[in-house]
Short mmCIF file of N, CA and C in Angstrom, two decimals:
data_model
loop_
_atom_site.label_atom_id
_atom_site.label_comp_id
_atom_site.label_asym_id
_atom_site.label_seq_id
_atom_site.Cartn_x
_atom_site.Cartn_y
_atom_site.Cartn_z
N UNK A 1 112.05 110.30 83.30
CA UNK A 1 111.42 110.08 84.60
C UNK A 1 112.33 109.18 85.45
N UNK A 2 112.56 109.55 86.72
CA UNK A 2 113.40 108.75 87.60
C UNK A 2 112.83 107.34 87.77
N UNK A 3 113.72 106.37 87.91
CA UNK A 3 113.28 104.98 87.92
C UNK A 3 113.54 104.26 89.24
N UNK A 4 113.70 104.95 90.31
CA UNK A 4 113.96 104.31 91.59
C UNK A 4 112.63 104.08 92.30
N UNK A 5 112.07 102.86 92.22
CA UNK A 5 110.73 102.63 92.80
C UNK A 5 110.69 102.79 94.32
N UNK A 6 111.79 102.48 94.99
CA UNK A 6 111.81 102.64 96.45
C UNK A 6 111.70 104.12 96.84
N UNK A 7 112.38 104.97 96.08
CA UNK A 7 112.32 106.41 96.37
C UNK A 7 110.93 106.95 96.05
N UNK A 8 110.33 106.46 94.97
CA UNK A 8 108.96 106.88 94.61
C UNK A 8 107.99 106.53 95.74
N UNK A 9 108.12 105.33 96.29
CA UNK A 9 107.27 104.90 97.40
C UNK A 9 107.53 105.77 98.63
N UNK A 10 108.80 106.03 98.91
CA UNK A 10 109.16 106.88 100.05
C UNK A 10 108.53 108.27 99.92
N UNK A 11 108.60 108.82 98.71
CA UNK A 11 108.00 110.13 98.46
C UNK A 11 106.48 110.09 98.60
N UNK A 12 105.86 109.06 98.06
CA UNK A 12 104.40 108.94 98.16
C UNK A 12 103.97 108.80 99.62
N UNK A 13 104.69 107.99 100.39
CA UNK A 13 104.34 107.83 101.80
C UNK A 13 104.52 109.14 102.56
N UNK A 14 105.58 109.87 102.24
CA UNK A 14 105.78 111.18 102.86
C UNK A 14 104.66 112.13 102.46
N UNK A 15 104.27 112.08 101.20
CA UNK A 15 103.17 112.92 100.72
C UNK A 15 101.86 112.61 101.44
N UNK A 16 101.62 111.33 101.69
CA UNK A 16 100.39 110.97 102.42
C UNK A 16 100.42 111.50 103.84
N UNK A 17 101.58 111.46 104.46
CA UNK A 17 101.70 111.99 105.82
C UNK A 17 101.44 113.50 105.82
N UNK A 18 102.00 114.21 104.86
CA UNK A 18 101.78 115.66 104.75
C UNK A 18 100.30 115.94 104.48
N UNK A 19 99.71 115.21 103.55
CA UNK A 19 98.31 115.42 103.19
C UNK A 19 97.39 115.19 104.38
N UNK A 20 97.62 114.12 105.14
CA UNK A 20 96.78 113.82 106.30
C UNK A 20 96.94 114.86 107.40
N UNK A 21 98.17 115.37 107.56
CA UNK A 21 98.44 116.31 108.64
C UNK A 21 98.11 117.75 108.28
N UNK A 22 98.48 118.16 107.07
CA UNK A 22 98.36 119.58 106.69
C UNK A 22 97.25 119.85 105.69
N UNK A 23 96.62 118.80 105.16
CA UNK A 23 95.57 119.00 104.17
C UNK A 23 96.15 119.28 102.80
N UNK A 24 95.26 119.41 101.84
CA UNK A 24 95.69 119.61 100.45
C UNK A 24 96.46 120.93 100.28
N UNK A 25 96.09 121.94 101.03
CA UNK A 25 96.79 123.22 100.90
C UNK A 25 98.23 123.15 101.38
N UNK A 26 98.49 122.27 102.33
CA UNK A 26 99.85 122.13 102.85
C UNK A 26 100.72 121.19 102.04
N UNK A 27 100.12 120.51 101.08
CA UNK A 27 100.86 119.55 100.27
C UNK A 27 101.55 120.27 99.12
N UNK A 28 102.86 120.34 99.20
CA UNK A 28 103.68 120.89 98.12
C UNK A 28 104.81 119.92 97.85
N UNK A 29 105.43 120.06 96.70
CA UNK A 29 106.59 119.23 96.40
C UNK A 29 107.68 119.43 97.46
N UNK A 30 107.87 120.65 97.88
CA UNK A 30 108.89 120.95 98.91
C UNK A 30 108.54 120.30 100.24
N UNK A 31 107.26 120.34 100.60
CA UNK A 31 106.85 119.72 101.86
C UNK A 31 107.07 118.21 101.81
N UNK A 32 106.83 117.61 100.66
CA UNK A 32 107.06 116.17 100.50
C UNK A 32 108.55 115.86 100.59
N UNK A 33 109.37 116.66 99.93
CA UNK A 33 110.83 116.47 100.03
C UNK A 33 111.28 116.53 101.48
N UNK A 34 110.80 117.52 102.21
CA UNK A 34 111.19 117.68 103.62
C UNK A 34 110.72 116.49 104.45
N UNK A 35 109.47 116.08 104.26
CA UNK A 35 108.93 114.95 105.03
C UNK A 35 109.66 113.65 104.72
N UNK A 36 110.13 113.50 103.48
CA UNK A 36 110.86 112.30 103.09
C UNK A 36 112.36 112.41 103.40
N UNK A 37 112.76 113.59 103.90
CA UNK A 37 114.17 113.86 104.20
C UNK A 37 115.05 113.64 102.96
N UNK A 38 114.58 114.22 101.85
CA UNK A 38 115.30 114.13 100.58
C UNK A 38 115.60 115.54 100.08
N UNK A 39 116.57 115.67 99.20
CA UNK A 39 116.93 117.00 98.69
C UNK A 39 115.76 117.69 97.98
N UNK A 40 115.75 119.00 98.09
CA UNK A 40 114.72 119.80 97.41
C UNK A 40 114.76 119.48 95.91
N UNK A 41 113.58 119.34 95.33
CA UNK A 41 113.47 119.04 93.92
C UNK A 41 113.25 117.57 93.61
N UNK A 42 113.45 116.71 94.60
CA UNK A 42 113.30 115.27 94.36
C UNK A 42 111.87 114.92 94.00
N UNK A 43 110.91 115.40 94.77
CA UNK A 43 109.50 115.07 94.50
C UNK A 43 109.07 115.55 93.12
N UNK A 44 109.52 116.74 92.74
CA UNK A 44 109.11 117.25 91.43
C UNK A 44 109.78 116.47 90.29
N UNK A 45 110.89 115.80 90.55
CA UNK A 45 111.49 114.93 89.55
C UNK A 45 110.66 113.66 89.33
N UNK A 46 110.00 113.20 90.38
CA UNK A 46 109.19 111.99 90.29
C UNK A 46 107.75 112.30 89.88
N UNK A 47 107.25 113.43 90.33
CA UNK A 47 105.87 113.82 90.07
C UNK A 47 105.90 115.25 89.53
N UNK A 48 105.91 115.39 88.23
CA UNK A 48 106.13 116.68 87.57
C UNK A 48 105.09 117.73 87.93
N UNK A 49 103.84 117.31 88.09
CA UNK A 49 102.77 118.27 88.38
C UNK A 49 102.12 117.93 89.71
N UNK A 50 101.39 118.89 90.22
CA UNK A 50 100.66 118.65 91.47
C UNK A 50 99.63 117.53 91.27
N UNK A 51 98.96 117.52 90.12
CA UNK A 51 97.98 116.46 89.86
C UNK A 51 98.64 115.09 89.80
N UNK A 52 99.84 115.02 89.22
CA UNK A 52 100.56 113.74 89.17
C UNK A 52 100.91 113.28 90.58
N UNK A 53 101.32 114.22 91.43
CA UNK A 53 101.63 113.89 92.82
C UNK A 53 100.38 113.41 93.54
N UNK A 54 99.30 114.16 93.42
CA UNK A 54 98.05 113.79 94.09
C UNK A 54 97.53 112.44 93.58
N UNK A 55 97.61 112.21 92.28
CA UNK A 55 97.17 110.94 91.72
C UNK A 55 97.98 109.77 92.24
N UNK A 56 99.29 109.97 92.34
CA UNK A 56 100.16 108.91 92.88
C UNK A 56 99.83 108.62 94.34
N UNK A 57 99.46 109.64 95.07
CA UNK A 57 99.08 109.44 96.48
C UNK A 57 97.81 108.60 96.56
N UNK A 58 96.86 108.84 95.67
CA UNK A 58 95.64 108.03 95.65
C UNK A 58 95.95 106.57 95.41
N UNK A 59 96.83 106.29 94.46
CA UNK A 59 97.22 104.91 94.19
C UNK A 59 97.91 104.29 95.39
N UNK A 60 98.78 105.04 96.03
CA UNK A 60 99.55 104.52 97.16
C UNK A 60 98.64 104.22 98.36
N UNK A 61 97.61 105.00 98.55
CA UNK A 61 96.68 104.73 99.65
C UNK A 61 96.14 103.32 99.52
N UNK A 62 95.71 102.95 98.32
CA UNK A 62 95.10 101.64 98.13
C UNK A 62 96.13 100.52 98.23
N UNK A 63 97.37 100.78 97.86
CA UNK A 63 98.43 99.79 98.07
C UNK A 63 98.62 99.54 99.56
N UNK A 64 98.63 100.60 100.34
CA UNK A 64 98.87 100.46 101.78
C UNK A 64 97.66 99.91 102.53
N UNK A 65 96.48 100.09 101.98
CA UNK A 65 95.27 99.56 102.62
C UNK A 65 94.92 98.14 102.15
N UNK A 66 95.73 97.59 101.27
CA UNK A 66 95.44 96.26 100.73
C UNK A 66 95.31 95.24 101.87
N UNK A 67 94.38 94.31 101.72
CA UNK A 67 94.18 93.32 102.77
C UNK A 67 95.35 92.35 102.89
N UNK A 68 95.50 91.81 104.06
CA UNK A 68 96.53 90.82 104.35
C UNK A 68 96.00 89.45 103.92
N UNK A 69 96.69 88.77 103.00
CA UNK A 69 96.22 87.45 102.56
C UNK A 69 96.06 86.46 103.71
N UNK A 70 96.86 86.60 104.76
CA UNK A 70 96.74 85.69 105.90
C UNK A 70 95.41 85.87 106.63
N UNK A 71 94.82 87.05 106.54
CA UNK A 71 93.50 87.29 107.14
C UNK A 71 92.41 86.79 106.20
N UNK A 72 92.61 86.99 104.89
CA UNK A 72 91.59 86.60 103.92
C UNK A 72 91.47 85.09 103.73
N UNK A 73 92.58 84.37 103.84
CA UNK A 73 92.56 82.92 103.57
C UNK A 73 91.54 82.17 104.42
N UNK A 74 91.55 82.33 105.74
CA UNK A 74 90.55 81.58 106.52
C UNK A 74 89.11 82.03 106.24
N UNK A 75 88.93 83.30 105.91
CA UNK A 75 87.59 83.78 105.57
C UNK A 75 87.11 83.12 104.27
N UNK A 76 88.01 82.97 103.32
CA UNK A 76 87.65 82.40 102.02
C UNK A 76 87.21 80.94 102.13
N UNK A 77 87.57 80.29 103.20
CA UNK A 77 87.21 78.88 103.39
C UNK A 77 85.80 78.71 103.95
N UNK A 78 85.19 79.79 104.37
CA UNK A 78 83.86 79.72 104.99
C UNK A 78 82.75 79.75 103.95
N UNK A 79 81.58 79.35 104.40
CA UNK A 79 80.37 79.38 103.55
C UNK A 79 80.04 80.84 103.21
N UNK A 80 79.70 81.13 101.95
CA UNK A 80 79.41 82.51 101.54
C UNK A 80 78.02 82.97 102.00
N UNK A 81 77.97 83.44 103.23
CA UNK A 81 76.71 83.89 103.84
C UNK A 81 76.82 85.36 104.20
N UNK A 82 75.72 85.91 104.67
CA UNK A 82 75.72 87.29 105.16
C UNK A 82 76.71 87.43 106.33
N UNK A 83 76.80 86.41 107.17
CA UNK A 83 77.76 86.46 108.28
C UNK A 83 79.19 86.65 107.78
N UNK A 84 79.51 85.98 106.68
CA UNK A 84 80.84 86.12 106.11
C UNK A 84 81.03 87.54 105.56
N UNK A 85 80.02 88.09 104.91
CA UNK A 85 80.11 89.47 104.40
C UNK A 85 80.34 90.42 105.58
N UNK A 86 79.63 90.21 106.68
CA UNK A 86 79.83 91.03 107.87
C UNK A 86 81.30 91.00 108.29
N UNK A 87 81.89 89.82 108.31
CA UNK A 87 83.29 89.70 108.74
C UNK A 87 84.25 90.35 107.75
N UNK A 88 83.97 90.21 106.45
CA UNK A 88 84.80 90.91 105.46
C UNK A 88 84.70 92.42 105.65
N UNK A 89 83.50 92.92 105.83
CA UNK A 89 83.31 94.37 105.97
C UNK A 89 83.91 94.86 107.29
N UNK A 90 83.81 94.08 108.34
CA UNK A 90 84.47 94.46 109.60
C UNK A 90 85.98 94.61 109.37
N UNK A 91 86.54 93.72 108.58
CA UNK A 91 87.97 93.80 108.31
C UNK A 91 88.31 95.06 107.51
N UNK A 92 87.44 95.43 106.59
CA UNK A 92 87.64 96.68 105.84
C UNK A 92 87.62 97.87 106.79
N UNK A 93 86.62 97.92 107.66
CA UNK A 93 86.50 99.02 108.62
C UNK A 93 87.72 99.05 109.54
N UNK A 94 88.15 97.89 109.97
CA UNK A 94 89.34 97.81 110.82
C UNK A 94 90.56 98.42 110.13
N UNK A 95 90.74 98.11 108.84
CA UNK A 95 91.87 98.66 108.10
C UNK A 95 91.73 100.16 107.92
N UNK A 96 90.53 100.63 107.59
CA UNK A 96 90.32 102.06 107.37
C UNK A 96 90.51 102.88 108.64
N UNK A 97 90.01 102.38 109.76
CA UNK A 97 90.14 103.12 111.02
C UNK A 97 91.48 102.87 111.70
N UNK A 98 92.11 101.75 111.37
CA UNK A 98 93.42 101.44 111.93
C UNK A 98 94.54 102.25 111.31
N UNK A 99 94.27 102.83 110.14
CA UNK A 99 95.23 103.69 109.45
C UNK A 99 94.55 105.03 109.16
N UNK A 100 94.20 105.77 110.22
CA UNK A 100 93.42 107.00 110.00
C UNK A 100 94.10 108.01 109.08
N UNK A 101 95.44 108.03 109.08
CA UNK A 101 96.14 108.97 108.19
C UNK A 101 95.84 108.67 106.73
N UNK A 102 95.66 107.40 106.39
CA UNK A 102 95.35 107.03 105.01
C UNK A 102 93.91 107.40 104.66
N UNK A 103 93.01 107.15 105.58
CA UNK A 103 91.60 107.50 105.34
C UNK A 103 91.43 109.00 105.24
N UNK A 104 92.11 109.76 106.10
CA UNK A 104 92.03 111.22 106.04
C UNK A 104 92.65 111.74 104.74
N UNK A 105 93.77 111.15 104.34
CA UNK A 105 94.41 111.57 103.09
C UNK A 105 93.47 111.30 101.90
N UNK A 106 92.78 110.17 101.92
CA UNK A 106 91.85 109.87 100.83
C UNK A 106 90.70 110.88 100.81
N UNK A 107 90.20 111.25 101.98
CA UNK A 107 89.14 112.26 102.03
C UNK A 107 89.64 113.58 101.45
N UNK A 108 90.85 113.96 101.82
CA UNK A 108 91.44 115.20 101.28
C UNK A 108 91.57 115.12 99.77
N UNK A 109 92.03 113.98 99.26
CA UNK A 109 92.17 113.82 97.82
C UNK A 109 90.83 113.93 97.11
N UNK A 110 89.81 113.32 97.67
CA UNK A 110 88.49 113.37 97.04
C UNK A 110 87.96 114.79 97.01
N UNK A 111 88.16 115.54 98.07
CA UNK A 111 87.72 116.94 98.09
C UNK A 111 88.50 117.77 97.07
N UNK A 112 89.80 117.53 97.01
CA UNK A 112 90.63 118.27 96.06
C UNK A 112 90.23 117.92 94.62
N UNK A 113 89.89 116.67 94.37
CA UNK A 113 89.49 116.25 93.02
C UNK A 113 88.20 116.91 92.57
N UNK A 114 87.38 117.34 93.52
CA UNK A 114 86.15 118.04 93.15
C UNK A 114 86.45 119.40 92.53
N UNK A 115 87.66 119.92 92.78
CA UNK A 115 88.04 121.24 92.27
C UNK A 115 89.08 121.18 91.15
N UNK A 116 89.65 120.01 90.91
CA UNK A 116 90.74 119.87 89.94
C UNK A 116 90.36 118.82 88.91
N UNK A 117 89.97 119.22 87.72
CA UNK A 117 89.50 118.25 86.70
C UNK A 117 90.51 117.15 86.37
N UNK A 118 91.79 117.48 86.28
CA UNK A 118 92.78 116.45 85.95
C UNK A 118 92.89 115.42 87.07
N UNK A 119 92.91 115.89 88.31
CA UNK A 119 92.95 114.98 89.45
C UNK A 119 91.65 114.18 89.51
N UNK A 120 90.54 114.82 89.21
CA UNK A 120 89.24 114.14 89.20
C UNK A 120 89.31 112.91 88.30
N UNK A 121 89.88 113.09 87.13
CA UNK A 121 89.99 111.98 86.17
C UNK A 121 90.90 110.87 86.72
N UNK A 122 92.05 111.25 87.26
CA UNK A 122 93.01 110.27 87.79
C UNK A 122 92.41 109.52 88.97
N UNK A 123 91.87 110.25 89.93
CA UNK A 123 91.34 109.62 91.14
C UNK A 123 90.09 108.81 90.84
N UNK A 124 89.24 109.29 89.93
CA UNK A 124 88.05 108.53 89.55
C UNK A 124 88.44 107.17 88.98
N UNK A 125 89.47 107.16 88.16
CA UNK A 125 89.93 105.90 87.58
C UNK A 125 90.39 104.94 88.69
N UNK A 126 91.16 105.45 89.65
CA UNK A 126 91.64 104.62 90.76
C UNK A 126 90.48 104.10 91.59
N UNK A 127 89.53 104.96 91.89
CA UNK A 127 88.38 104.55 92.71
C UNK A 127 87.49 103.55 91.97
N UNK A 128 87.31 103.75 90.67
CA UNK A 128 86.52 102.80 89.86
C UNK A 128 87.19 101.43 89.84
N UNK A 129 88.50 101.40 89.68
CA UNK A 129 89.21 100.13 89.68
C UNK A 129 89.03 99.42 91.01
N UNK A 130 89.10 100.17 92.10
CA UNK A 130 88.89 99.57 93.43
C UNK A 130 87.49 99.04 93.59
N UNK A 131 86.51 99.81 93.14
CA UNK A 131 85.12 99.36 93.22
C UNK A 131 84.91 98.11 92.38
N UNK A 132 85.42 98.12 91.15
CA UNK A 132 85.27 96.96 90.26
C UNK A 132 85.93 95.72 90.88
N UNK A 133 87.09 95.91 91.51
CA UNK A 133 87.77 94.79 92.17
C UNK A 133 86.93 94.28 93.34
N UNK A 134 86.30 95.18 94.09
CA UNK A 134 85.44 94.77 95.20
C UNK A 134 84.25 93.96 94.70
N UNK A 135 83.61 94.42 93.63
CA UNK A 135 82.46 93.71 93.07
C UNK A 135 82.90 92.35 92.56
N UNK A 136 84.00 92.31 91.84
CA UNK A 136 84.51 91.05 91.30
C UNK A 136 84.81 90.06 92.42
N UNK A 137 85.48 90.53 93.46
CA UNK A 137 85.78 89.67 94.61
C UNK A 137 84.49 89.11 95.20
N UNK A 138 83.52 90.00 95.41
CA UNK A 138 82.25 89.63 96.03
C UNK A 138 81.52 88.57 95.20
N UNK A 139 81.42 88.81 93.91
CA UNK A 139 80.71 87.89 93.01
C UNK A 139 81.46 86.57 92.91
N UNK A 140 82.78 86.62 92.72
CA UNK A 140 83.58 85.40 92.58
C UNK A 140 83.55 84.55 93.85
N UNK A 141 83.40 85.19 95.00
CA UNK A 141 83.32 84.46 96.26
C UNK A 141 81.92 83.89 96.50
N UNK A 142 80.97 84.25 95.62
CA UNK A 142 79.61 83.74 95.77
C UNK A 142 78.85 84.35 96.94
N UNK A 143 79.26 85.54 97.33
CA UNK A 143 78.63 86.20 98.48
C UNK A 143 77.27 86.77 98.08
N UNK A 144 76.35 86.87 99.05
CA UNK A 144 75.04 87.43 98.73
C UNK A 144 75.13 88.91 98.35
N UNK A 145 74.29 89.31 97.42
CA UNK A 145 74.27 90.68 96.95
C UNK A 145 75.08 90.80 95.67
N UNK A 146 75.07 92.00 95.12
CA UNK A 146 75.78 92.25 93.87
C UNK A 146 76.36 93.64 93.85
N UNK A 147 76.54 94.17 92.66
CA UNK A 147 77.18 95.47 92.48
C UNK A 147 76.45 96.59 93.21
N UNK A 148 75.13 96.58 93.17
CA UNK A 148 74.38 97.66 93.83
C UNK A 148 74.56 97.61 95.35
N UNK A 149 74.56 96.42 95.91
CA UNK A 149 74.77 96.29 97.36
C UNK A 149 76.18 96.72 97.74
N UNK A 150 77.15 96.39 96.91
CA UNK A 150 78.53 96.82 97.18
C UNK A 150 78.62 98.34 97.11
N UNK A 151 77.96 98.95 96.13
CA UNK A 151 77.95 100.41 96.03
C UNK A 151 77.35 101.03 97.31
N UNK A 152 76.23 100.48 97.76
CA UNK A 152 75.60 100.99 98.98
C UNK A 152 76.50 100.79 100.20
N UNK A 153 77.19 99.65 100.26
CA UNK A 153 78.13 99.42 101.36
C UNK A 153 79.27 100.44 101.31
N UNK A 154 79.76 100.75 100.11
CA UNK A 154 80.80 101.77 99.98
C UNK A 154 80.30 103.10 100.55
N UNK A 155 79.10 103.49 100.17
CA UNK A 155 78.54 104.75 100.66
C UNK A 155 78.41 104.73 102.19
N UNK A 156 77.92 103.63 102.72
CA UNK A 156 77.72 103.52 104.17
C UNK A 156 79.07 103.56 104.90
N UNK A 157 80.05 102.84 104.38
CA UNK A 157 81.36 102.81 105.05
C UNK A 157 82.06 104.16 104.96
N UNK A 158 81.91 104.84 103.82
CA UNK A 158 82.49 106.18 103.71
C UNK A 158 81.93 107.08 104.82
N UNK A 159 80.63 107.01 105.03
CA UNK A 159 80.00 107.82 106.08
C UNK A 159 80.44 107.40 107.47
N UNK A 160 80.54 106.11 107.71
CA UNK A 160 80.98 105.60 109.01
C UNK A 160 82.40 106.06 109.32
N UNK A 161 83.29 105.94 108.34
CA UNK A 161 84.68 106.35 108.55
C UNK A 161 84.76 107.86 108.75
N UNK A 162 84.05 108.61 107.94
CA UNK A 162 84.02 110.07 108.11
C UNK A 162 83.56 110.43 109.51
N UNK A 163 82.51 109.78 109.97
CA UNK A 163 81.97 110.06 111.30
C UNK A 163 82.97 109.71 112.40
N UNK A 164 83.74 108.67 112.21
CA UNK A 164 84.72 108.26 113.23
C UNK A 164 85.95 109.17 113.26
N UNK A 165 86.35 109.71 112.11
CA UNK A 165 87.60 110.44 112.04
C UNK A 165 87.45 111.96 112.09
N UNK A 166 86.22 112.42 112.05
CA UNK A 166 85.96 113.86 112.10
C UNK A 166 84.87 114.10 113.14
N UNK A 167 84.59 115.36 113.47
CA UNK A 167 83.47 115.58 114.38
C UNK A 167 82.21 114.96 113.78
N UNK A 168 81.63 114.04 114.52
CA UNK A 168 80.51 113.26 113.98
C UNK A 168 79.22 113.48 114.73
N UNK A 169 78.52 112.41 114.95
CA UNK A 169 77.18 112.49 115.53
C UNK A 169 77.18 112.98 116.97
N UNK A 170 78.33 112.89 117.62
CA UNK A 170 78.39 113.34 119.01
C UNK A 170 77.94 112.29 119.99
N UNK A 171 77.45 111.18 119.50
CA UNK A 171 77.01 110.09 120.36
C UNK A 171 77.92 108.89 120.15
N UNK A 172 78.54 108.40 121.22
CA UNK A 172 79.39 107.22 121.04
C UNK A 172 78.55 106.01 120.62
N UNK A 173 79.12 105.20 119.77
CA UNK A 173 78.44 103.99 119.34
C UNK A 173 79.47 102.92 119.07
N UNK A 174 79.02 101.70 119.06
CA UNK A 174 79.88 100.55 118.82
C UNK A 174 80.05 100.38 117.31
N UNK A 175 81.24 100.65 116.81
CA UNK A 175 81.51 100.59 115.37
C UNK A 175 81.28 99.18 114.84
N UNK A 176 81.69 98.19 115.60
CA UNK A 176 81.54 96.80 115.17
C UNK A 176 80.07 96.43 115.03
N UNK A 177 79.27 96.80 116.02
CA UNK A 177 77.83 96.50 115.97
C UNK A 177 77.16 97.29 114.85
N UNK A 178 77.59 98.52 114.64
CA UNK A 178 77.03 99.34 113.56
C UNK A 178 77.36 98.73 112.21
N UNK A 179 78.58 98.27 112.05
CA UNK A 179 78.98 97.61 110.81
C UNK A 179 78.12 96.38 110.55
N UNK A 180 77.91 95.60 111.58
CA UNK A 180 77.06 94.40 111.47
C UNK A 180 75.66 94.78 110.99
N UNK A 181 75.06 95.81 111.60
CA UNK A 181 73.71 96.23 111.22
C UNK A 181 73.66 96.76 109.78
N UNK A 182 74.67 97.53 109.40
CA UNK A 182 74.72 98.06 108.03
C UNK A 182 74.69 96.92 107.00
N UNK A 183 75.55 95.95 107.19
CA UNK A 183 75.63 94.85 106.24
C UNK A 183 74.32 94.08 106.20
N UNK A 184 73.80 93.73 107.37
CA UNK A 184 72.58 92.92 107.41
C UNK A 184 71.38 93.66 106.81
N UNK A 185 71.28 94.94 107.03
CA UNK A 185 70.17 95.71 106.44
C UNK A 185 70.30 95.84 104.94
N UNK A 186 71.52 96.03 104.46
CA UNK A 186 71.73 96.18 103.04
C UNK A 186 71.59 94.86 102.26
N UNK A 187 71.91 93.78 102.92
CA UNK A 187 71.84 92.47 102.25
C UNK A 187 70.58 91.70 102.60
N UNK A 188 69.75 92.29 103.48
CA UNK A 188 68.48 91.67 103.81
C UNK A 188 68.63 90.43 104.62
#
């Protein structure tokens, strides 16, 4: 297996761009090579199978969506209240909608995983790790609510992001105010 981590990242980022733009059907090793401006066969050297490529893209999405510690530090100094949860969730929504290509690529991956058992296993593991990390962060920060509330927030945010990035309700609404209401209703 090739050991150049910078090239692997370059290929994964190119793959995410292809996935967001062309969908899962347009994602091929050749398309990734072309998008990364690398010789034909490079992507298949790093990701032997389509499932390996798709799984690596899922991991890369979460690396690129990782929060900025400079934003989290001042939040961590505040009292652990519902208001603080609102601000954390607003920051999550900001990251998801601020990088629509990553959110769209993740939606494509999830749909593809519904049809591909090997990808389902890989992506489920990545998503579970992310969920577990979210719950751990929430509990360790002493924030109100627990695992079930985090699960419900995940479901709500998935729907909010889907509605924002695809044909949605057809009625404009304030995403920030909607996020505030979602959190407050779920956390009581």
